JSON list of C-alpha atoms in Angstrom, two decimals:
[
{"chain": "F", "resi": 1, "resn": "GLY", "atom": "CA", "xyz": [0.93, -7.26, 9.14]},
{"chain": "F", "resi": 2, "resn": "ILE", "atom": "CA", "xyz": [0.12, -10.13, 6.53]},
{"chain": "F", "resi": 3, "resn": "PRO", "atom": "CA", "xyz": [1.63, -10.02, 3.16]},
{"chain": "F", "resi": 4, "resn": "PHE", "atom": "CA", "xyz": [-0.12, -9.71, 0.20]},
{"chain": "F", "resi": 5, "resn": "ILE", "atom": "CA", "xyz": [-0.02, -9.26, -3.98]},
{"chain": "F", "resi": 6, "resn": "SER", "atom": "CA", "xyz": [-2.25, -6.75, -5.66]},
{"chain": "F", "resi": 7, "resn": "PHE", "atom": "CA", "xyz": [-3.18, -5.71, -9.36]},
{"chain": "F", "resi": 8, "resn": "LYS", "atom": "CA", "xyz": [-1.84, -2.49, -9.98]},
{"chain": "F", "resi": 9, "resn": "THR", "atom": "CA", "xyz": [-4.73, -0.24, -9.75]},
{"chain": "F", "resi": 10, "resn": "GLY", "atom": "CA", "xyz": [-6.54, 2.14, -7.86]},
{"chain": "F", "resi": 11, "resn": "GLU", "atom": "CA", "xyz": [-5.44, 4.78, -5.56]},
{"chain": "F", "resi": 12, "resn": "VAL", "atom": "CA", "xyz": [-4.56, 2.31, -2.61]},
{"chain": "F", "resi": 13, "resn": "VAL", "atom": "CA", "xyz": [-1.79, 1.12, -4.95]},
{"chain": "F", "resi": 14, "resn": "ASN", "atom": "CA", "xyz": [-0.77, 4.25, -6.29]},
{"chain": "F", "resi": 15, "resn": "MET", "atom": "CA", "xyz": [-0.13, 5.29, -2.22]},
{"chain": "F", "resi": 16, "resn": "ILE", "atom": "CA", "xyz": [1.96, 2.01, -1.42]},
{"chain": "F", "resi": 17, "resn": "ILE", "atom": "CA", "xyz": [3.79, 1.35, -4.69]},
{"chain": "F", "resi": 18, "resn": "ASP", "atom": "CA", "xyz": [7.10, 3.20, -3.93]},
{"chain": "F", "resi": 19, "resn": "ASP", "atom": "CA", "xyz": [6.61, 1.22, -0.32]},
{"chain": "F", "resi": 20, "resn": "LEU", "atom": "CA", "xyz": [6.29, -2.13, -1.16]},
{"chain": "F", "resi": 21, "resn": "PRO", "atom": "CA", "xyz": [6.78, -2.46, -5.25]},
{"chain": "F", "resi": 22, "resn": "LEU", "atom": "CA", "xyz": [7.03, -6.07, -4.59]},
{"chain": "F", "resi": 23, "resn": "PHE", "atom": "CA", "xyz": [3.63, -6.36, -3.38]},
{"chain": "F", "resi": 24, "resn": "ILE", "atom": "CA", "xyz": [2.30, -4.63, -6.72]},
{"chain": "F", "resi": 25, "resn": "ILE", "atom": "CA", "xyz": [2.04, -6.94, -10.12]},
{"chain": "F", "resi": 26, "resn": "ASP", "atom": "CA", "xyz": [0.78, -5.75, -13.55]},
{"chain": "F", "resi": 27, "resn": "ASN", "atom": "CA", "xyz": [-0.52, -8.90, -14.75]},
{"chain": "F", "resi": 28, "resn": "PHE", "atom": "CA", "xyz": [-2.39, -11.83, -14.45]},
{"chain": "F", "resi": 29, "resn": "ASP", "atom": "CA", "xyz": [-0.17, -14.65, -15.00]},
{"chain": "F", "resi": 30, "resn": "LEU", "atom": "CA", "xyz": [-0.23, -17.81, -12.19]},
{"chain": "F", "resi": 31, "resn": "GLU", "atom": "CA", "xyz": [3.48, -18.25, -12.54]},
{"chain": "F", "resi": 32, "resn": "LYS", "atom": "CA", "xyz": [4.75, -14.67, -12.11]},
{"chain": "F", "resi": 33, "resn": "TRP", "atom": "CA", "xyz": [2.22, -14.45, -9.04]},
{"chain": "F", "resi": 34, "resn": "VAL", "atom": "CA", "xyz": [3.55, -17.42, -7.43]},
{"chain": "F", "resi": 35, "resn": "GLU", "atom": "CA", "xyz": [7.25, -16.11, -8.10]},
{"chain": "F", "resi": 36, "resn": "ARG", "atom": "CA", "xyz": [5.93, -12.83, -6.45]},
{"chain": "F", "resi": 37, "resn": "ILE", "atom": "CA", "xyz": [4.84, -14.55, -3.58]},
{"chain": "F", "resi": 38, "resn": "ASN", "atom": "CA", "xyz": [8.16, -16.24, -2.95]},
{"chain": "F", "resi": 39, "resn": "ALA", "atom": "CA", "xyz": [9.89, -13.13, -3.49]},
{"chain": "F", "resi": 40, "resn": "ILE", "atom": "CA", "xyz": [8.05, -11.35, -0.74]},
{"chain": "F", "resi": 41, "resn": "MET", "atom": "CA", "xyz": [8.54, -14.73, 1.38]},
{"chain": "F", "resi": 42, "resn": "ASP", "atom": "CA", "xyz": [11.80, -14.69, 0.87]},
{"chain": "F", "resi": 43, "resn": "LYS", "atom": "CA", "xyz": [11.92, -11.45, 1.87]},
{"chain": "F", "resi": 44, "resn": "ASP", "atom": "CA", "xyz": [10.51, -11.74, 5.10]},
{"chain": "F", "resi": 45, "resn": "TYR", "atom": "CA", "xyz": [8.75, -8.59, 5.98]},
{"chain": "F", "resi": 46, "resn": "SER", "atom": "CA", "xyz": [8.11, -7.78, 9.45]},
{"chain": "F", "resi": 47, "resn": "PRO", "atom": "CA", "xyz": [4.56, -7.27, 10.71]},
{"chain": "F", "resi": 48, "resn": "ASN", "atom": "CA", "xyz": [5.77, -4.25, 12.27]},
{"chain": "F", "resi": 49, "resn": "TYR", "atom": "CA", "xyz": [7.41, -2.67, 8.57]},
{"chain": "F", "resi": 50, "resn": "LEU", "atom": "CA", "xyz": [3.77, -3.38, 7.27]},
{"chain": "F", "resi": 51, "resn": "TYR", "atom": "CA", "xyz": [1.75, -1.72, 9.89]},
{"chain": "F", "resi": 52, "resn": "ASP", "atom": "CA", "xyz": [4.24, 1.38, 9.63]},
{"chain": "F", "resi": 53, "resn": "ILE", "atom": "CA", "xyz": [3.31, 1.51, 5.82]},
{"chain": "F", "resi": 54, "resn": "TYR", "atom": "CA", "xyz": [-0.16, 1.37, 6.84]},
{"chain": "F", "resi": 55, "resn": "ASP", "atom": "CA", "xyz": [0.15, 4.37, 9.37]},
{"chain": "F", "resi": 56, "resn": "LYS", "atom": "CA", "xyz": [1.98, 6.31, 6.93]},
{"chain": "F", "resi": 57, "resn": "HIS", "atom": "CA", "xyz": [-0.87, 6.40, 4.95]},
{"chain": "F", "resi": 58, "resn": "PHE", "atom": "CA", "xyz": [-3.95, 5.37, 6.46]},
{"chain": "F", "resi": 59, "resn": "SER", "atom": "CA", "xyz": [-3.81, 5.96, 9.73]},
{"chain": "F", "resi": 60, "resn": "GLU", "atom": "CA", "xyz": [-6.80, 8.34, 11.93]},
{"chain": "F", "resi": 61, "resn": "LYS", "atom": "CA", "xyz": [-3.88, 11.06, 12.18]},
{"chain": "F", "resi": 62, "resn": "VAL", "atom": "CA", "xyz": [-3.07, 11.11, 8.36]},
{"chain": "F", "resi": 63, "resn": "TYR", "atom": "CA", "xyz": [-6.85, 10.83, 7.28]},
{"chain": "F", "resi": 64, "resn": "SER", "atom": "CA", "xyz": [-7.69, 13.59, 9.83]},
{"chain": "F", "resi": 65, "resn": "ASP", "atom": "CA", "xyz": [-5.50, 15.99, 8.58]},
{"chain": "F", "resi": 66, "resn": "LYS", "atom": "CA", "xyz": [-6.45, 15.16, 4.94]},
{"chain": "F", "resi": 67, "resn": "LEU", "atom": "CA", "xyz": [-10.21, 15.84, 5.84]},
{"chain": "F", "resi": 68, "resn": "ILE", "atom": "CA", "xyz": [-9.07, 19.23, 7.78]},
{"chain": "F", "resi": 69, "resn": "ASN", "atom": "CA", "xyz": [-6.88, 20.52, 4.68]},
{"chain": "F", "resi": 70, "resn": "ILE", "atom": "CA", "xyz": [-10.08, 19.89, 2.51]},
{"chain": "F", "resi": 71, "resn": "TYR", "atom": "CA", "xyz": [-11.89, 21.79, 4.72]},
{"chain": "F", "resi": 72, "resn": "ASP", "atom": "CA", "xyz": [-9.67, 24.28, 5.17]},
{"chain": "F", "resi": 73, "resn": "ASN", "atom": "CA", "xyz": [-9.32, 25.03, 1.78]},
{"chain": "F", "resi": 74, "resn": "LEU", "atom": "CA", "xyz": [-12.96, 25.16, 0.91]},
{"chain": "F", "resi": 75, "resn": "TYR", "atom": "CA", "xyz": [-13.35, 28.15, 3.14]},
{"chain": "F", "resi": 76, "resn": "GLU", "atom": "CA", "xyz": [-10.27, 30.19, 1.89]}
]
């Protein structure tokens, strides 16, 4: 539930960028990172919102469903 900033790279970023666009940045300019941190803090994201985004993409249920889908497709 703690706000964070991530560089725009990798599959996890691709999965969450639509839900958390302020949390993703595509440069290494320290001033821009500070601005982004301040923008996130001003928005005051609730920990529950962040947990919900996590569950939406990375919950045990989502993982299990994806794994079952992989195995189902192997044996079709």
